Each structure stands twice: as C-alpha cells, then as structure tokens.
Amino acid sequence: MAGNVDALYIFLLLICGLMTVLVSTAVIVFAVKYRKRLGHRAHQIEGSLGLEITWSVIPLFAFFTFFAWGAVIYFQERTPPRDSMEVYTVAKQWMWKFEHPEGAREINALHVPTNRNVKVIMTSQDVIHSFFVPAFRIKQDVLPGRYTIAWFRATKPGTYHLFCAEYCGTQHSGMTGDVVVMEPAQYEAWLAGGSTGAPLPVTGQGLFNQLGCSTCHQIDGRGRGPSLAGVFGNKVSLEDGRSVTADENYVRESIISPGTKIVVGYKPIMPTFQGLISDDQLNALVAYVKSISQQQPGQPAGSEATAGTQTKSQQVH
Amino acid sequence: MAGHEHNEHSIGFYVVILFALLALTGLTVGAALVNLHAWNPVVALAIASIKAMLVVLFFMHVKGASEKMTKVVIFSGIFFLLLLLGLTMADYGTRLWT
Amino acid sequence: MASVTTIPEQENYLTNGYGIKSWLLTTDHKRIAMLYLASITFFFFIGGIFALLVRLELLTPEGDFLQADTYNKAFTMHGMIMVFFFLIPVVPAVLGNFLVPIMIGAKDLAFPRINLLSWYLYMIGGVLITHCMLTGGVDTGWTFYTPYSTAFTNTKIIEAGLAAFVAGFSSIFTGLNFIVTIHRMRAPGMTWGRLPLFIWSNYATSLVMILGTPVIAITIILVAAERLFHLGIFDPRLGGDPLLFQHLFWFYSHPAVYIMILPSMGVISELITAFSRKRIFGYRFVAFSSIGIAIIGFLVWAHHMFVSGMSLYAALIFSFLTYLVGIPSAIKVFNWTATMYKGSISYTTPMLYAMGFIGLFLIGGLTGLFLACLGVDVHVTDTYFVVAHFHYVMVGSVLMAYLGGMHFWWPKISGRMYPEGWGRLAALLVFVGFNLTFFPQFVLGYLGMPRRYWQYKAEFQVLNIFSTAGATILGVGYVLPLIYFMWSMRYGKPATDNPWSAAGLEWMTSSPPPTFNFDETPVVDFEAYDYEHIKEAEVPVAH
Amino acid sequence: MHTNAATTEHNPALRHHFADMTQQKNSASLGMWLFLVTEIMFFGGMFCAYLIYRLAYFNDFGAASTSLSLKLGTINTIVLLLSSLTVVLAVNAAQRGKQKLLFFYLIATIVLGCTFLGIKAVEYHDKFVEHHVPGPDFHFVAEHPEGHSEQAPVNQQHAQMFFSLYFVMTGMHAIHMIIGVGLFSGLAYQAWKGRYDRNYNTPVENAGLYWHFVDVVWIYLFPLLYLISRHH
Ligand code: HEA
Ligand code: HEA
Ligand code: CUA
Ligand SMILES: [Cu+2]
C-alpha cells in the first residue's frame, strides 16, 4: 500500500513540478527579456482562443489521470480483504484500546504479524479521533456512535508510529502509540505470553445469553426474532422494501436503535440496548454475531479460515 | 428596466390568489389524511411548491412587473439550495452501498 | 478618451472632516475602507502573534514553552482571527471598498449606510473575539468539529461562534452591496465587457459571500443551540451525526477560501497589466473564470472529509468535482503569464509581489491537487502537508496580492508614494521568509507529522527549526511595510494622480480622490487596460 | 445603469449618490432580493438537517409529528396567508398613494402576525407541558391508534431529534416573524406621518417582500412538520 501511494505521489510531484518549473521559468524569462527599456514598447495582444482551449484541456486530462489513479488506491484502502485478521479498537480521550480476536487486549500499542491483512474496526467513546499510521500511508477517522474501518498489511517487522490525527482536545498530541510488526512466530509467542482474556466471540456469546438476546434470537429461527446465523455479510431485506448488507455498522445499529431498520417479516419489538452496554461489550456482541455467520454451511470454503472471526476451537496459524 | 409601472392588479385579483392558497392548504391537509404510501410527501411538497409559487409570482410581483434580474436571483437561490441538499444526499444516500 | 482633470490642492476625502465623528459616522466608502484597513491590520498582527507563539512552541519536540491547552487555544485563535477577521474581509473590505465604486465610475456604493453597518458588525465581532481571547479563548481549532465543540470542550465556544456569526453578516452585507453596486451604479459606457478584472473578481467573491455565509451562520446557531439547550443534531450520543456538521461547515468554508483568493486574483490582474503595460491576455476568459471558480467552488466541499467516514461514493464524486475547479484557476495562471509576454515590464514592488504570487499560487494550487487526489489525501490529510498547502494559498498568494495591491494603490489612497527601496526589500524578505517557513512543512507532512500537535516526535525537529526561523524573517517582512506606510503618510513624496501611468478610472481622478470620487460623472468610451493609448509618463522607478 | 439622468424631478428621498429615483429604487429592490437569497440559504441549512434525519429516522419522525396539533397548525397557516394578503394590499395602497388605507393594512398585518406568534406560543407551551422539549426531561410516548398494537417502540432519541428540528426551525421562523412585526411597526409609524406616497414607497415594497418570504418558509414548514404521517 505504501508503495502504491508513493508511486502516485511521485507521479504527481513530477507532473506538478514540471508545471511549476514551466510557468515560473516563463515568468522569469518574460520578466527579463521584456523588461522595460528605452524605445521598447509593449506589443498588445488580445488573446487566443486556441491557446485558451489548449491550456484548459491538457490540464483537464492530467487532472482526470490524477483522479482516476487516486480513486483506485482509495478504493483499495477502503475495502479490506475478506480474509483479514480483525482487531477491534476503541479510541477515547486520549488513548487507543485494541482487542485482538484471541482476546488479547492492549493499550496504545498494536501488535500484528507480518504479511497478514489486518482489519481495524474502530469506534470512539467520546469525540472524533483519527487512526493514522504514516508508515502504512493509512488514516481513518474514528467516530463515536458507529464503526469505521481501516486495513493494512505490514511487510517489514519493526515499530511504527501510530498517531491520532483528528484534533480531539488537550492531549491530542499525546494520543500516540506504536504499531509493532512481528514475524508470525514471534507474534504467536507474544499472543501466548500476553494477557489472556477469553476470545472476543466467546465473550460475545456470554453476553448474548446474559442479556437475553438468545431468547428471541434462536439459531433455528423459532424465536420472536430472526436467527442471526448467516446474517453477517449477506443482504438483509427490510420492511420498507430496501435491502442492506449486514456489516459491522448494521449489527451495531440493530442493537442500539433496532427500530430504524426492520427486517422484513418481523415486528419491531426488539428493545434498544442503548446505554445498557458499553462499547467493549458491543464489540464482543458484533464479533459473536459475525462468528456464527461465518460458520454457516454454504459459505465459501475460505471463510472457515477467516482469522478475525474464529471461535476458540480454531487455532491461529 | 422596471420603472414605476406598478402592478395594476386589482384587490379582487389578490383575494382570488388568497382563496387559491387557502384551497391548497385545505387540499394538502386532506391529502395528508389519506394514505398515499410513498406519494404522501411528494404530494405535500408539490402542493407546497405550488403555493410558494403563487406567493412569489403574484404577491411578490415576480410575474409581469419585475425584471429579468429578479428571476435570475431567485433561480440561483433555489439552485444553490438544491446543491446543498443534493450533494449532501450524495453522501447520506450512498452510505449503505457496499 | 475621457479624462477628468483635477487640481492637486483640491479637497479630498481625507480632508473632508477631521474629528473622530467624521470617521465613525462616515458613509464615504473610502473612509470606511480606511476604518477597515486600521482594524484589519490590528487583527492581522494579533493573529500573527499567535502564529509566533505556535512557532516558538514547535521549536522543540517537547511541549516546554506553552501548556497543551494554551497551545491549542493559540492555533485556534490564530486560525479564527486570520480567517474570519483578516483574510476574508481583507481584500474586499479594504481595497474593494475603496476601489469598486471608483473603478466603475460611481459616487459611492449603492448602500453607504449598510456599508458602515458592515464595518460596525465586523468590529462587534472583533470585540467579541478579543473578549473571548482575553477571558479564556477557544480550543477547538477553527473548524469547530462536533461533538468536541458541542459536548466536550468547556471553552468559550458560544462567544467565539457569535463573533464569527456577526462577522459573517458583515461579509454578507459587503457582498450584497458590491453586487447591487456593480449591477446598478456603473458609469455611462462602463459595459460589463469593459469592467476591470478586479471588479469581476469582487463580483464573484460577493456571490460566494451571499450564498455561502448564511449556511455557516445557521450552523453556528445550531452548535450554540446544541450547547445551550441539549439538542442533539450533531451529537451521536443523542442520535445526531457529527458528519452533518462537517458538511454544513465546509459548505461555507470551502467556498470561503475562494472568497479569499478571488479578489486577490483580481488584484494580480491589475498589477500584471499595469507593469507589463499590456492588455490582459484573454480578458473574457479571465473574467469568466472568476465566476466559474465561484460556482464550481460550491461543488467540492467534502474534499475536506475524505477520511471522515463519509460514503466512499461521495468521496469519489467530490474528488472529481474538486479537479474541475482547478481548470479556471489554471486559465488565470496561464493568462497572467501570457500577459507578460512581449510586455514592457518594470520591477516595481507591486510587480514583485505579483510575480511572487504566481509562483506561490502555483505551488499552493498544485498541492491542492495532491489533496484532491483520494489516494494521497488519505495519507497527508490532517498533517502539515495541509498546513503548508493552505498557507501557500492563503499567505503566499492572498497576502502577497494584498500587499502588492496596497503598494500599487497606496499613492491613490494616501496621496503619497511609499519608499520604493524599502518596498522591494520587504517583498524579498516576505518571499524568502515565507518559503523558508512553509516549504519544510510539505516534507513534514509527507513524513507524517500531524497538525495541531503541541509536542511531536524528535525526528521532525530539524524541519521545524527551519520553519520557525522562516517565520521570524516573515514577521520582519510584515512589520516593515507597516512602518514605512505610516512614515510615508507624513514624509512620502506627494503622488501624482497617475504615478504608474496605469489604466482605469481610479487613475483619472485625483490622488487622494475627492469625496464623491469624480468631479463629474465620467463617461467611458474605452476598453479595460487600454495601455496602447496611455502615454507613459516619466518612469517612476529606475530599475 | 442610469441612462436618463434628468427624467425624474428631484425627490427629497433621493440619496446623493444615485442619479435618479429609478436607479435608487431598482438598487433597493435588487438588494432586497439578494438578501432573500441569503435567507434561503440560511433556512437551507436547517432543511438539510431535516431532510437527512427525516429519511434516517422515518418512522420515529412520523410518530413524533402526530403529536403536533393539526388544528393549530392549520389555523396558523391560514392566519399567515391572510397576512400575506394584507401585505400585498398595503403595497398596493402605497403605490396608489392611499395613505390611510396603507396604514390600515399595515396594522392589520401586525395584528395577524401577532396572532400567529400567539398561537405559536400556545403550541410551544403545550409541548413544554407534554415534556416534548428536548433536554433531560424529554419523554415521548406515541399514541397508538387502535388496530396497531405492535408498533415500534418510539426511539426516544429519534423523537427528540424531531422536536429539536421542530423547535429550531419554527423558532427561527418565529424570530423572523418578530423581526417582521418590528419592521411593520416602523412602517406603520412612518406611514402615519405620511412618508410614503406614489413616488416613494420602496420600504413598504421591500418589507412586503420580506414578509412574503417568511410566509413561503412556513408554507414548507407546515407540511414537513405537521403533515407527515397523519394517515393510518
Ligand atoms: C485561499 C485559500 C485556498 C485556495 C485558493 C485553495 C485552493 C485549492 N485547495 Fe485548498 N485548502 C485551504 C485553502 C485554500 N485552498 C484551506 C484553508 C484548507 C484547510 C482547512 C483546514 O482543514 O483547516 C484547504 C484544504 C484543502 C483540501 C483538504 C485537505 C485535507 O484536509 O485533507 C483539499 C483537498 O482537496 C484542497 C484542495 C484545493 C484545490 C484543488 C484548490 C484549487 O482551487 C487550486 C487550483 C489551482 C491550481 C491547480 C494551480 C494552477 C493550475 C495550473 C497551473 C494547471 C496546470 C497543472 C497541471 C497540468 C498539473 N484544499
Ligand atoms: C490568513 C490566514 C493565515 C495567515 C496569514 C497565517 C500566518 C501564519 N501561520 Fe497560520 N494558520 C491559518 C491561517 C493563517 N496563518 C489557519 C486557518 C490555521 C489552522 C488553524 C487550525 O488548525 O485550526 C493555521 C495554522 C498554523 C499552523 C499549524 C498549527 C498546528 O496545526 O499546530 C502554523 C504552524 O507553523 C502556522 C504558522 C503561521 C505562520 C508562521 C504565519 C506567518 O505568516 C505569520 C507572520 C506574522 C507575524 C509573524 C506577525 C508579525 C508581527 C510581529 C513580528 C510583531 C510582534 C509584535 C509584538 C509581540 C508586539 N499557522
Ligand atoms: Cu484523539 Cu486526536
Ligand atoms: Cu476546500
């Protein structure tokens, strides 16, 4: 990713540098060559339609190139591959909290293995922050009340800066951390040695039972609510005729304000859990809902191995 | 150039416009009470726009007396308003696309 | 050619009344321009002092000079004052106010009393922001992003917002006044095709002022209401969407950058023609590109929100539209350059500023294209790259044009010449200091230094030292003109009516102009920039 | 763009920097229209917010809207439309130089404007009593019409958003009405003193434009706030 961005950047530098040099040279040359001298008079010129068109159309094409190339990279930056390892992130004034799928939690540091796509699912507890790792050329604002997503693939082991790039109050400049990239084996060792919480989906499953979700959402779909198995990542038809893809934000919204999007064929009876559960618990629930989707038969084979949504039975490779 | 050629509308004319406006008010309330499904808001806004047009054209004398410039000004106002709404919706309307 | 002969010892707008009241209650657009000049200069230096505080803090990576909160307030007040109380009004309210009626051959603006009201509104805003500054300040950044501004900070948001609100109405009324004046008050023969480009660009700016400013006004009201009455329109905890604030904010604040740049582009068109002694190359293209920028400028606002969590598709649309606005800007740059071709160019201070403008606007504008490029913006947004970009366009371009314009019209405004040698020295200092301050920031930005950082990683220090050093030179470069302009009001060489042998109605009246601008309404029977027919008087400056 | 500088005889209301009354009047009228454009954009910001939340919180907005009084809203619409008539008649009277009539219509407009504001105040008061004012005390229960037992429980936040917008939009509108009543009081005073005649009545015309504009805003507010989801 960094390479792509740099290539585009250098391309822009070249073209724009060239333009700068061209125009400034012209200005300087004209200024010297046509400087005021005795007996020399300015030569009046009205303008030239041909020239005007030339210097509108050529830049326009250059601009389209910039746009298209930039758009392609942006698209990649915004669409995490399906097989990413998923890290849940909660930002708050002024720290970063990360939670690995295996349950490891860390603050202001994020350990990741090399050559793995890492998808960071982020939300904020207070104001807007921004997840910025200059070395990976990625940045994404972190908003309260919803999820935003960034992803990267680190290739070289090392420690990289993590900055908060959206102004968020007094210690905005202190809201920094490290992204520690390790060889996979070392990463395993780190995971094993680190603080051990239950894996996220397991925590989520516990909450699911404890909060009474399971009374309505039974796996076989016989409850008052729809079965949540197989929901995530698929299209859901809504009562008002629209259909949406169930992503992290959809699940989150379904829990926080269930009345907003009603699944077709169901009554809007689900109570809101707003204010009753924390962002961390919400993350766990989302991870759980995901995990039971990806285990469904009929899913692409590769999804079994999807690291971010494994249950505890699966081992990290 | 709009000089002092005033709008020689009679009082009766203005009263007629008023009645049209009142009738449309009744109509829009009536339409709101009937279930037209997705058309309810459309109808409501269409009627509102007709009413607004009546006020602008006849009470504000844009029709007839006023010069072209006034119309340009009004249209640009509406245009930029729609721009604000439209391009903002370009974000909100496509948030759920994937 | 119609020319108005004037007697040098004639009464002028400056000698028409002396007391405080003759200034504070004046409705003469030229006197109001002077009121603006004084107050805007004051706020520029206040804003500059905050810039110095910021730069001093950034001399070292640790936060050792200011407290974190103080630093945050410093750059917020710097940004707010510079944007709302300096750069938005500066060219229209000072030069525009002075010149628009004269250039079109009118006695005054259409609504002189509203013009005075604009100044009072500006001052009320100024008093509010000063009071706010002295009693604690604001720490949100000039962008006021919610929910930080509505629900988290406990600084004086409402007062600062009110200041911007009131100043906004000042700018709305100025814009309204200009549009009506340009439509209704042109002298006989002054057709649209003969208008000086400064008028076109002020017209375009005025459009933006009246169409954009009301939106920031209502946005400020909503923010204030949210703080006062627990509304939740922008607060996610109450079901609101903080991105809506950003949309509404940038709907104004992006076009606002064109409020700043357009009039200064007009100034540049005047300067380049006058000192190349040539008609502008492609008059119609330069004129219409101003309107083009004003209109297209309304279509691009969300390029400030590429990483905000906005929809991906909206980002594509806005990136694309942003590129379109580059075209009219390109047209201007190329036409200015072409105007110099085969001219007869003298290196006066105003011309030095104009040439500096072209170079710096190129860099500023072209780096805008980097930012409009989605893939690159993700990396450089909210870093010093953006800071460098906007200082190149706002300081490097607008401020340079303003200074160029001030030198150009100073003889007309004050009736005296400024000292040319000092003028050139200051121009040089500004140019060098400016580049030294802000060029390193492009590099800092690409290396990843985020903006609004009170302390930073040690590896960024070297470039920051350059930047601070440059700011010092820049500061000197700005203080110099202040000193010699004031000096010249007393000791400067008296100016003739047309010291530059320049075209335009403003040079056909006396220096300084009489209260009603012309002794008799001029009749225009010549095109703009009719340099072919203007006799070059004695060359004012040796080169 | 004055072409015939000496056509009108000198009018005491002519300001020094204009060539003639026509130029002065056209300038004032253009200025007023431009001002109205700024007003469109000003209200536009609120309409934008409304549009977005209306679509996002469709059902809750519908439920919240039904708690507004349709009767009072309709009456107020009628009052406002009537006032627009009196305004246009006032302008007409001024243009025909009928000073007494002008004064009468101005007063009538003020009375109608105050009626509108009075009714609005009653509505606000009702909302206050019902705890529909956004804030910590906010509480909204939808009245379910019979036959709709399993309605969505109304999301309190979304209902509160509706009322936030309701108060902001109608509040801004009411402030404009208050300013309008103030303007018309000034006009009435001047009209009483006989300042407006056949040749000079621009202030009446411009204030009239302002009043009509405020009326147009209400024409949109009424269906958007009162009439959504009235059917069942
Ligand atoms: C006077 C003020 C001014 C001006 C004129 C501009 C002009 C432009 N700006 Fe800038 N901008 C700001 C002030 C200004 N900007 C400010 C204050 C911010 C930050 C606000 C904040 O966050 O605090 C900002 C931020 C900003 C961003 C958001 C960055 C971010 O936060 O991520 C973007 C993104 O698109 C951008 C783009 C542009 C573009 C495309 C132009 C264009 O108009 C430039 C057009 C000009 C040219 C392109 C040069 C001439 C063209 C040629 C010579 C053509 C030939 C070229 C080729 C063939 C390649 N600007
Ligand atoms: C017109 C607009 C304008 C102008 C002219 C300037 C001028 C300058 N700006 Fe500013 N700047 C902004 C608009 C502007 N800026 C904005 C909008 C922001 C964003 C704020 C935000 O993030 O919210 C910003 C942010 C900003 C930052 C980033 C802060 C951060 O993100 O942490 C920096 C850092 O270097 C900076 C520096 C400077 C400097 C060195 C100047 C110099 O050009 C200033 C030169 C002037 C002087 C040096 C004053 C001279 C006076 C004296 C020497 C007299 C001293 C007298 C006494 C003490 C009695 N500016
Ligand atoms: Cu968190 Cu800045
Ligand atoms: Cu912008």
PDB file of C-alpha atoms in Angstrom, chain B residues 1, chain C residues 181-187 190 192, chain D residues 1-4 23:
ATOM      1  CA  MET B   1     -35.886  48.314 -16.724  1.00  0.00           C
TER       2      MET B   1
ATOM      3  CA  THR C 181     -23.392  48.471  -6.953  1.00  0.00           C
ATOM      4  CA  ILE C 182     -21.867  46.638  -9.868  1.00  0.00           C
ATOM      5  CA  HIS C 183     -25.261  45.999 -11.399  1.00  0.00           C
ATOM      6  CA  ARG C 184     -26.801  49.377 -10.889  1.00  0.00           C
ATOM      7  CA  MET C 185     -24.195  52.059 -10.496  1.00  0.00           C
ATOM      8  CA  ARG C 186     -21.855  51.716 -13.458  1.00  0.00           C
ATOM      9  CA  ALA C 187     -20.981  54.955 -15.183  1.00  0.00           C
ATOM     10  CA  MET C 190     -18.989  51.143 -18.486  1.00  0.00           C
ATOM     11  CA  TRP C 192     -19.720  44.509 -18.474  1.00  0.00           C
TER      12      TRP C 192
ATOM     13  CA  MET D   1     -27.071  51.834 -15.436  1.00  0.00           C
ATOM     14  CA  HIS D   2     -28.870  55.110 -15.445  1.00  0.00           C
ATOM     15  CA  THR D   3     -29.410  56.303 -18.932  1.00  0.00           C
ATOM     16  CA  ASN D   4     -31.791  59.167 -18.494  1.00  0.00           C
ATOM     17  CA  GLN D  23     -31.842  53.807 -10.092  1.00  0.00           C
TER      18      GLN D  23
END
